[in-house]
CSV table of C-alpha atoms in Angstrom, one decimal:
chain,number,residue,atom,x,y,z
A,250,MET,CA,12.3,-0.8,-3.0
A,251,HIS,CA,8.5,-1.3,-3.4
A,252,GLU,CA,9.1,-0.5,-7.1
A,253,MET,CA,9.8,-4.3,-7.4
A,254,SER,CA,6.3,-5.1,-6.1
A,255,ILE,CA,4.8,-2.5,-8.4
A,256,CYS,CA,6.5,-4.1,-11.4
A,257,GLU,CA,5.2,-7.4,-10.3
A,258,GLY,CA,1.7,-5.8,-10.1
A,259,ILE,CA,2.2,-4.5,-13.6
A,260,VAL,CA,3.0,-8.0,-14.9
A,261,GLN,CA,0.0,-9.4,-13.1
A,262,VAL,CA,-2.3,-6.9,-14.8
A,263,LEU,CA,-0.7,-7.7,-18.2
A,264,GLU,CA,-1.3,-11.4,-17.7
A,265,GLU,CA,-4.9,-10.9,-16.6
A,266,GLN,CA,-5.5,-8.6,-19.6
A,267,ALA,CA,-3.9,-11.1,-22.0
A,268,VAL,CA,-6.7,-13.5,-21.4
A,269,SER,CA,-9.6,-11.0,-21.8
A,270,GLN,CA,-8.0,-8.9,-24.5
A,271,GLN,CA,-6.5,-11.9,-26.4
A,272,TYR,CA,-2.9,-11.0,-26.9
A,273,GLN,CA,0.3,-12.9,-26.5
A,274,ARG,CA,2.9,-10.3,-26.2
A,275,VAL,CA,3.2,-6.7,-24.9
A,276,LYS,CA,5.4,-4.4,-26.8
A,277,THR,CA,4.9,-1.0,-25.2
A,278,ILE,CA,3.4,0.0,-21.8
A,279,TRP,CA,2.3,3.6,-21.1
A,280,LEU,CA,2.2,4.3,-17.4
A,281,GLU,CA,0.7,7.4,-15.8
A,282,ILE,CA,2.5,8.4,-12.7
A,283,GLY,CA,1.9,11.4,-10.5
A,284,PRO,CA,4.5,13.1,-8.3
A,285,LEU,CA,2.8,11.9,-5.1
A,286,ALA,CA,2.5,8.2,-6.2
A,287,MET,CA,5.5,7.3,-4.1
A,288,VAL,CA,7.3,5.9,-7.1
A,289,GLU,CA,10.8,6.6,-8.2
A,290,THR,CA,10.7,6.3,-12.0
A,291,ASP,CA,14.4,5.4,-12.4
A,292,ALA,CA,14.0,2.6,-9.8
A,293,LEU,CA,10.9,1.5,-11.6
A,294,ARG,CA,12.7,1.3,-15.0
A,295,PHE,CA,15.5,-0.6,-13.3
A,296,CYS,CA,13.1,-3.2,-11.8
A,297,PHE,CA,11.0,-3.4,-14.9
A,298,ASP,CA,13.6,-5.2,-17.0
A,299,ALA,CA,14.4,-7.7,-14.3
A,300,VAL,CA,10.7,-8.5,-13.4
A,301,THR,CA,9.5,-8.8,-17.0
A,302,ARG,CA,12.2,-11.3,-18.0
A,303,SER,CA,10.6,-14.6,-19.2
A,304,THR,CA,7.1,-13.0,-19.1
A,305,LEU,CA,4.8,-11.9,-21.9
A,306,ALA,CA,6.3,-8.4,-21.5
A,307,GLU,CA,10.0,-9.4,-21.9
A,308,GLY,CA,11.7,-6.6,-23.9
A,309,ALA,CA,8.7,-4.3,-23.7
A,310,ARG,CA,9.3,-0.6,-23.9
A,311,LEU,CA,8.2,1.4,-20.8
A,312,GLU,CA,6.8,4.9,-21.5
A,313,ILE,CA,6.2,7.0,-18.4
A,314,ILE,CA,3.7,9.8,-18.6
A,315,GLU,CA,4.4,12.1,-15.7
A,316,LEU,CA,1.3,13.9,-14.6
A,317,PRO,CA,1.4,17.2,-12.7
A,318,GLY,CA,0.4,17.4,-9.1
A,319,LEU,CA,-2.7,19.6,-8.4
A,320,ALA,CA,-4.4,20.7,-5.2
A,321,ARG,CA,-7.3,22.9,-4.2
A,322,CYS,CA,-6.5,25.4,-1.5
A,323,LEU,CA,-9.0,25.2,1.3
A,324,GLN,CA,-8.2,28.8,2.3
A,325,CYS,CA,-8.3,30.7,-1.0
A,326,ALA,CA,-10.1,28.1,-3.1
A,327,LYS,CA,-7.7,28.3,-6.0
A,328,SER,CA,-6.3,25.3,-7.8
A,329,VAL,CA,-2.5,25.2,-7.6
A,330,THR,CA,0.3,23.0,-8.8
A,331,ILE,CA,2.2,21.0,-6.2
A,332,THR,CA,5.2,18.7,-6.3
A,333,THR,CA,5.3,17.4,-2.7
A,334,ARG,CA,3.0,16.7,0.2
A,335,TYR,CA,4.3,19.6,2.2
A,336,ASP,CA,4.0,22.3,-0.5
A,337,ALA,CA,2.2,25.5,0.6
A,338,CYS,CA,-0.4,27.2,-1.6
A,339,SER,CA,1.5,29.3,-4.2
A,340,GLU,CA,-1.3,31.9,-4.1
A,341,CYS,CA,-1.8,32.4,-0.3
A,342,GLY,CA,0.8,30.3,1.5
A,343,SER,CA,-1.7,28.1,3.3
A,344,LEU,CA,-0.8,24.5,4.0
A,345,GLN,CA,-4.5,23.4,3.9
A,346,LEU,CA,-4.3,21.9,0.5
A,347,GLN,CA,-6.6,19.1,-0.8
A,348,VAL,CA,-4.8,17.0,-3.4
A,349,THR,CA,-6.9,16.6,-6.6
A,350,GLN,CA,-4.3,15.0,-8.9
A,351,GLY,CA,-0.8,13.5,-8.5
A,352,GLU,CA,-1.4,10.2,-6.7
A,353,GLU,CA,-2.0,8.3,-10.0
A,354,LEU,CA,-0.1,5.1,-10.6
A,355,ARG,CA,-1.9,3.4,-13.5
A,356,ILE,CA,-1.4,1.5,-16.7
A,357,LYS,CA,-3.0,3.8,-19.3
A,358,GLU,CA,-2.5,1.9,-22.5
A,359,LEU,CA,-0.7,-1.0,-24.1
A,360,GLU,CA,0.7,-1.9,-27.5
A,361,VAL,CA,0.2,-5.6,-27.9
A,362,GLU,CA,0.2,-8.4,-30.4
B,56,MET,CA,4.2,-13.3,-7.7
B,57,CYS,CA,1.6,-16.0,-7.8
B,58,THR,CA,-1.3,-14.9,-10.1
B,59,VAL,CA,-4.0,-17.0,-8.5
B,60,CYS,CA,-3.7,-15.9,-4.9
B,61,GLY,CA,-1.1,-13.2,-5.2
B,62,CYS,CA,1.6,-14.8,-3.0
B,63,SER,CA,5.2,-14.0,-3.8
B,64,GLU,CA,6.8,-17.3,-4.6
B,65,GLY,CA,9.1,-18.6,-1.9
B,66,GLU,CA,9.7,-15.2,-0.2
B,67,VAL,CA,6.8,-14.6,2.1
B,68,SER,CA,6.2,-16.9,5.0
B,69,ILE,CA,3.3,-16.7,7.4
B,70,GLU,CA,3.6,-18.8,10.5
B,71,GLY,CA,1.3,-21.8,10.1
B,72,HIS,CA,0.3,-20.9,6.5
B,73,HIS,CA,1.0,-23.6,3.9
B,74,HIS,CA,0.0,-23.5,0.4
B,75,GLY,CA,-2.4,-26.1,-0.8
B,76,HIS,CA,-1.5,-25.5,-4.4
B,77,SER,CA,1.6,-25.6,-6.4
B,78,HIS,CA,2.7,-22.4,-8.0
B,79,ASP,CA,3.7,-24.2,-11.1
B,80,GLN,CA,0.2,-25.4,-11.8
B,81,HIS,CA,-1.5,-22.1,-12.5
B,82,ARG,CA,0.9,-20.1,-14.6
B,83,HIS,CA,-0.9,-18.3,-17.4
B,84,SER,CA,-0.9,-20.2,-20.6
B,85,GLN,CA,0.4,-18.2,-23.5
B,86,GLY,CA,-1.9,-19.9,-25.9
B,87,SER,CA,-1.8,-23.3,-27.4
B,88,ASP,CA,1.2,-24.4,-29.5
B,89,SER,CA,-0.7,-24.1,-32.8
B,90,GLU,CA,-2.0,-20.6,-32.0
B,91,ALA,CA,1.5,-19.5,-31.0
B,92,ASP,CA,2.9,-20.9,-34.3
B,93,SER,CA,0.4,-19.3,-36.5
B,94,HIS,CA,0.8,-16.1,-34.6
B,95,ARG,CA,4.5,-16.2,-35.0
B,96,GLU,CA,4.2,-16.6,-38.8
B,97,VAL,CA,2.0,-13.5,-39.0
B,98,VAL,CA,4.3,-11.5,-36.9
B,99,VAL,CA,7.3,-12.2,-39.1
B,100,VAL,CA,5.4,-10.8,-42.2
B,101,SER,CA,3.9,-7.9,-40.4
B,102,GLU,CA,7.1,-6.8,-38.8
B,103,GLY,CA,8.5,-6.2,-42.2
B,104,ASP,CA,5.7,-3.9,-43.2
B,105,ASN,CA,5.4,-2.0,-39.9
B,106,LEU,CA,7.6,1.1,-39.8
B,107,HIS,CA,6.1,2.2,-36.5
B,108,PHE,CA,7.2,-0.7,-34.3
B,109,GLY,CA,8.5,0.5,-31.1
B,110,GLN,CA,8.4,4.1,-32.1
B,111,GLY,CA,6.1,7.1,-31.9
B,112,PRO,CA,3.3,8.0,-29.5
B,113,ALA,CA,0.5,5.5,-29.0
B,114,HIS,CA,-2.1,7.7,-30.7
B,115,ALA,CA,-0.1,7.9,-34.0
B,116,HIS,CA,-0.1,4.2,-34.4
B,117,ALA,CA,-2.0,3.0,-37.5
B,118,PRO,CA,-4.1,0.0,-36.8
B,119,GLY,CA,-4.2,-2.7,-39.4
B,120,LEU,CA,-0.6,-2.3,-40.4
B,121,SER,CA,0.5,-5.2,-38.2
B,122,GLN,CA,-0.7,-7.7,-35.6
B,123,SER,CA,0.1,-5.1,-32.9
B,124,ARG,CA,-2.7,-3.0,-31.6
B,125,MET,CA,-3.4,-0.6,-28.8
B,126,VAL,CA,-5.3,-1.6,-25.8
B,127,GLN,CA,-6.7,1.1,-23.4
B,128,ILE,CA,-6.8,-0.4,-20.0
B,129,GLU,CA,-6.6,2.6,-17.5
B,130,GLN,CA,-6.0,0.2,-14.6
B,131,ASP,CA,-4.5,1.1,-11.2
B,132,ILE,CA,-1.3,-0.9,-10.6
B,133,LEU,CA,-2.0,-1.2,-6.9
B,134,GLY,CA,-5.7,-2.1,-7.7
B,135,LYS,CA,-5.2,-5.8,-6.7
B,136,ASN,CA,-3.8,-4.8,-3.3
B,137,ASP,CA,-6.6,-2.4,-2.8
B,138,ARG,CA,-9.2,-5.1,-3.6
B,139,TYR,CA,-7.6,-7.4,-1.0
B,140,ALA,CA,-7.6,-4.4,1.4
B,141,GLY,CA,-11.3,-3.8,0.7
B,142,GLN,CA,-12.0,-7.5,1.5
B,143,ASN,CA,-10.0,-7.2,4.8
B,144,ARG,CA,-12.0,-4.1,5.7
B,145,GLN,CA,-15.3,-5.8,5.1
B,146,ARG,CA,-14.1,-8.7,7.3
B,147,PHE,CA,-13.0,-6.4,10.0
B,148,ASP,CA,-16.3,-4.5,10.0
B,149,ALA,CA,-18.3,-7.8,9.9
B,150,MET,CA,-16.4,-8.9,13.1
B,151,ASN,CA,-16.5,-5.4,14.6
B,152,LEU,CA,-12.7,-5.7,14.8
B,153,PHE,CA,-10.8,-2.4,15.1
B,154,ALA,CA,-7.6,-2.7,13.1
B,155,LEU,CA,-4.6,-0.3,13.3
B,156,ASN,CA,-1.5,-0.4,11.1
B,157,LEU,CA,1.5,0.7,13.0
B,158,VAL,CA,4.3,2.1,10.8
B,159,SER,CA,7.7,3.5,11.7
B,160,SER,CA,11.4,3.3,10.9
B,161,PRO,CA,13.3,0.4,12.4
B,162,GLY,CA,14.2,1.0,16.1
B,163,SER,CA,11.5,3.6,16.9
B,164,GLY,CA,10.3,1.3,19.7
B,165,LYS,CA,7.1,-0.1,18.0
B,166,THR,CA,7.2,-3.5,19.6
B,167,THR,CA,8.1,-2.2,23.1
B,168,LEU,CA,5.3,0.4,22.9
B,169,LEU,CA,3.0,-2.3,21.8
B,170,THR,CA,3.9,-4.7,24.6
B,171,ALA,CA,3.4,-1.9,27.1
B,172,SER,CA,0.0,-1.1,25.6
B,173,LEU,CA,-1.0,-4.8,25.5
B,174,GLU,CA,-0.3,-5.2,29.2
B,175,LYS,CA,-3.0,-2.6,29.9
B,176,ILE,CA,-5.5,-3.7,27.2
B,177,LYS,CA,-5.4,-7.5,27.5
B,178,GLY,CA,-8.4,-9.0,29.4
B,179,ARG,CA,-10.6,-6.0,28.4
B,180,CYS,CA,-11.4,-7.4,24.9
B,181,SER,CA,-10.0,-9.9,22.5
B,182,VAL,CA,-6.7,-8.6,21.1
B,183,ALA,CA,-4.3,-9.9,18.4
B,184,VAL,CA,-1.1,-8.8,16.7
B,185,ILE,CA,0.2,-9.4,13.2
B,186,GLU,CA,4.0,-8.8,13.2
B,187,GLY,CA,5.7,-8.0,10.0
B,188,ASP,CA,9.5,-8.3,9.6
B,189,GLN,CA,11.8,-9.5,6.8
B,190,HIS,CA,13.2,-12.3,9.0
B,191,THR,CA,12.8,-13.9,12.4
B,192,ALA,CA,9.8,-14.5,14.7
B,193,ASN,CA,11.4,-12.5,17.5
B,194,ASP,CA,8.8,-9.8,17.7
B,195,ALA,CA,5.8,-12.3,17.7
B,196,GLU,CA,7.5,-14.1,20.5
B,197,ARG,CA,7.8,-10.8,22.5
B,198,ILE,CA,4.1,-10.3,21.9
B,199,ARG,CA,3.1,-13.8,22.9
B,200,ALA,CA,5.1,-13.3,26.1
B,201,THR,CA,2.4,-10.8,27.2
B,202,GLY,CA,-0.2,-13.5,26.7
B,203,VAL,CA,-1.6,-12.0,23.5
B,204,GLN,CA,-2.0,-14.1,20.4
B,205,ALA,CA,0.4,-13.1,17.5
B,206,VAL,CA,1.2,-14.2,14.0
B,207,GLN,CA,4.6,-13.4,12.5
B,208,VAL,CA,4.7,-12.6,8.8
B,209,ASN,CA,8.1,-12.8,7.3
B,210,THR,CA,8.3,-10.9,4.0
B,211,GLY,CA,11.6,-12.3,2.9
B,212,LYS,CA,13.1,-9.6,0.7
B,213,GLY,CA,9.8,-7.6,0.8
B,214,CYS,CA,9.9,-4.2,2.3
B,215,HIS,CA,6.3,-3.9,3.4
B,216,LEU,CA,3.2,-6.0,4.4
B,217,ASP,CA,0.5,-6.2,1.7
B,218,ALA,CA,-3.3,-6.7,2.2
B,219,HIS,CA,-3.1,-10.3,0.9
B,220,MET,CA,-0.6,-11.3,3.6
B,221,VAL,CA,-2.8,-9.7,6.3
B,222,GLY,CA,-5.8,-11.6,5.0
B,223,HIS,CA,-4.0,-14.9,5.4
B,224,ALA,CA,-2.6,-14.0,8.8
B,225,LEU,CA,-6.1,-13.1,10.0
B,226,GLU,CA,-7.2,-16.7,9.4
B,227,ARG,CA,-4.7,-17.9,12.1
B,228,PHE,CA,-6.5,-16.2,15.0
B,229,ASP,CA,-9.2,-17.4,17.3
B,230,ASP,CA,-12.4,-15.4,17.3
B,231,LEU,CA,-11.6,-11.7,17.4
B,232,SER,CA,-15.1,-10.3,17.3
B,233,GLY,CA,-15.5,-7.0,18.9
B,234,GLY,CA,-11.7,-6.8,19.5
B,235,LEU,CA,-8.6,-5.0,18.5
B,236,LEU,CA,-6.0,-6.0,15.9
B,237,PHE,CA,-2.6,-4.3,15.8
B,238,ILE,CA,-0.7,-4.8,12.6
B,239,GLU,CA,3.0,-4.0,13.2
B,240,ASN,CA,4.4,-3.3,9.7
B,241,VAL,CA,7.9,-3.8,8.6
B,242,GLY,CA,10.2,-1.1,9.9
B,243,ASN,CA,10.3,1.2,6.9
B,244,LEU,CA,9.0,4.8,6.5
B,245,VAL,CA,8.7,4.6,2.8
B,246,CYS,CA,6.9,1.6,1.2
B,247,PRO,CA,4.2,0.7,3.8
B,248,ALA,CA,2.6,4.1,3.0
B,249,ALA,CA,1.6,2.8,-0.4
B,250,PHE,CA,-0.1,-0.4,0.7
B,251,ASP,CA,-3.5,-0.2,2.3
B,252,LEU,CA,-4.1,-3.3,4.5
B,253,GLY,CA,-7.7,-2.6,5.3
B,254,GLU,CA,-7.0,-1.0,8.6
B,255,ALA,CA,-9.1,1.7,10.2
B,256,HIS,CA,-6.1,4.0,10.7
B,257,LYS,CA,-2.4,4.1,10.1
B,258,VAL,CA,-0.4,5.2,13.2
B,259,ALA,CA,3.1,6.5,12.7
B,260,ILE,CA,5.6,6.1,15.5
B,261,LEU,CA,8.5,8.5,15.6
B,262,SER,CA,11.0,8.4,18.4
B,263,VAL,CA,12.9,11.4,19.8
B,264,THR,CA,16.2,9.8,19.0
B,265,GLU,CA,15.4,10.4,15.3
B,266,GLY,CA,15.4,13.8,13.6
B,267,GLU,CA,12.7,16.4,14.1
B,268,ASP,CA,12.4,16.8,10.3
B,269,LYS,CA,11.6,13.2,9.6
B,270,PRO,CA,8.0,14.0,8.7
B,271,LEU,CA,9.4,16.2,5.9
B,272,LYS,CA,11.9,13.7,4.8
B,273,TYR,CA,9.3,10.9,4.6
B,274,PRO,CA,6.1,12.9,3.9
B,275,ASP,CA,4.1,10.1,2.3
B,276,MET,CA,4.0,8.1,5.6
B,277,PHE,CA,3.0,11.1,7.8
B,278,TYR,CA,0.4,12.1,5.2
B,279,ALA,CA,-1.1,8.6,5.3
B,280,ALA,CA,-1.2,8.4,9.1
B,281,ASP,CA,-4.0,9.8,11.2
B,282,LEU,CA,-2.0,9.7,14.4
B,283,MET,CA,1.7,10.3,15.2
B,284,LEU,CA,3.0,8.8,18.5
B,285,LEU,CA,6.1,10.6,19.5
B,286,ASN,CA,7.9,7.9,21.5
B,287,LYS,CA,10.8,7.7,24.0
B,288,ILE,CA,10.0,11.1,25.5
B,289,ASP,CA,11.6,10.0,28.7
B,290,LEU,CA,14.9,10.6,26.9
B,291,LEU,CA,14.2,14.3,26.0
B,292,PRO,CA,16.4,15.7,28.9
B,293,TYR,CA,19.4,14.0,27.3
B,294,LEU,CA,18.7,15.1,23.7
B,295,ASP,CA,18.5,18.3,21.7
B,296,PHE,CA,15.3,17.2,20.1
B,297,ASP,CA,12.8,20.0,19.4
B,298,VAL,CA,9.3,18.6,20.0
B,299,GLU,CA,7.4,21.6,18.7
B,300,GLN,CA,9.5,21.7,15.5
B,301,CYS,CA,8.8,18.0,15.0
B,302,ILE,CA,5.0,18.5,15.5
B,303,ALA,CA,5.1,21.5,13.1
B,304,ALA,CA,6.8,19.4,10.5
B,305,ALA,CA,4.2,16.6,10.8
B,306,LYS,CA,1.4,19.2,10.5
B,307,GLN,CA,3.0,20.8,7.5
B,308,VAL,CA,2.7,17.5,5.7
B,309,ASN,CA,-0.7,16.6,7.2
B,310,PRO,CA,-2.6,19.4,8.9
B,311,ASP,CA,-5.1,16.9,10.3
B,312,ILE,CA,-2.6,14.6,12.0
B,313,GLU,CA,-3.0,14.1,15.8
B,314,VAL,CA,0.0,13.8,18.0
B,315,ILE,CA,0.4,12.0,21.3
B,316,LYS,CA,3.7,12.1,23.3
B,317,VAL,CA,4.5,8.7,24.9
B,318,SER,CA,7.2,6.7,26.6
B,319,ALA,CA,6.9,3.0,26.6
B,320,ARG,CA,9.5,2.9,29.4
B,321,SER,CA,8.0,5.4,31.8
B,322,GLY,CA,4.4,4.7,30.8
B,323,GLU,CA,3.8,8.5,30.1
B,324,GLY,CA,1.1,9.1,27.5
B,325,ILE,CA,0.1,5.4,27.3
B,326,ASN,CA,-3.3,6.0,28.8
B,327,GLU,CA,-3.9,8.9,26.4
B,328,TRP,CA,-3.0,6.6,23.4
B,329,LEU,CA,-5.3,3.9,24.7
B,330,ASP,CA,-8.1,6.6,25.1
B,331,TRP,CA,-7.5,7.6,21.4
B,332,ILE,CA,-7.9,4.0,20.4
B,333,GLU,CA,-11.2,3.7,22.3
B,334,GLN,CA,-12.6,7.0,21.0
B,335,HIS,CA,-11.8,6.0,17.4
B,336,ARG,CA,-13.1,2.5,17.8
B,337,VAL,CA,-16.4,3.8,19.2
B,338,ALA,CA,-16.6,6.5,16.4
B,339,ARG,CA,-16.2,3.8,13.8
B,340,ILE,CA,-19.0,1.7,15.3
B,341,GLN,CA,-21.2,4.8,15.4
B,342,ARG,CA,-20.5,5.4,11.7
B,343,ARG,CA,-21.4,1.8,10.9
B,344,ILE,CA,-24.6,2.1,12.9
B,345,GLU,CA,-25.6,5.2,10.9
B,346,GLN,CA,-24.8,3.4,7.6
B,347,LEU,CA,-26.8,0.3,8.7
B,348,ASN,CA,-29.7,2.5,9.8
B,349,GLY,CA,-29.7,4.2,6.4
B,350,GLN,CA,-29.9,0.8,4.7
B,351,ILE,CA,-32.7,-0.3,7.0
B,352,SER,CA,-34.7,2.8,6.2
B,353,LEU,CA,-34.2,2.2,2.5
B,354,LEU,CA,-35.4,-1.4,2.9
B,355,GLN,CA,-38.4,-0.4,5.1
B,356,ALA,CA,-39.4,2.1,2.4
B,357,MET,CA,-39.6,-0.7,-0.1
B,358,VAL,CA,-41.9,-2.9,1.9
């Protein structure tokens, strides 16, 4: 259930940004999440409403942009799509993959007022 | 969560740690009353004009139609934890303190393995343990019974230790320069994988009373760990556990993971595990010497 901590982290970022970016309320939040970010998006949505209550993001819309997972194969040097940590290279079957994208867990953009 | 120091209000307790500030005193102001009033008036007007409120992709939003606007922030959500972890790592390096983050599911034998290890290590160098559990100080008491200093961190409803808790716990110890710090995380094979504490290595402990396929079921943890300790191997004659299959599963998730078979009860493998610690502690110091030498060369070139 660390989705709860992640939501608290989101609210912290929003509160810090509210001071520097001069806004009072957050209306929409766009998150970028990769398949290897260790986050269950349904659980995140569930926690989000509870955590944002009585904050500057109360009632805000949560938009989740799901990024694909990518890795470079150390055997055949091709770039392949992955969805889990234990995927094999779809080209040569090697398990020696270096993840290049998919661990993202970041706030990309906000609609504020 | 407290926005000044990052503490979760009311849930986390660190033995001996008391807050010097009230959490009510530093809530973020949402602007003065007059600002809020004028803002509210504008919003009522603009909301009537704005057909795009709450709809459409961000990039299609027309600025100037209302008070609402787009802010690009591109910020990592775990960035705050990572900053605390970076500070911890700097403190560990400055003290030459080698820190390990021990992670496992509940009941894998982390604490028993740790007490068996501490019995052999204590006296050789300064050692300390940070114990993470939701409730009770039982584990810290088991550590203290070995004569090693320990601080219990109770996370309340939290499912993992974070770097901020570890930073506070570190303040409770006597001088640990040149020593070892074991951080025993909350028993959980999921969430602790996401939270860097500033440690040199994560060590995953898996016992043979669990399933061989656990590394595949909980891949993030075995990917994050540099070493897997396969514990309770004295029980293998009574179980159908397939050691090779388990190691293959761990290597499938993380080809670089090292594996040591241990038994806290019989003592088998404990020396190999302690040798691993010593090798990696020395390797880390060597890397630091190289970094510092590089800096010294740069400085000498400037004189």
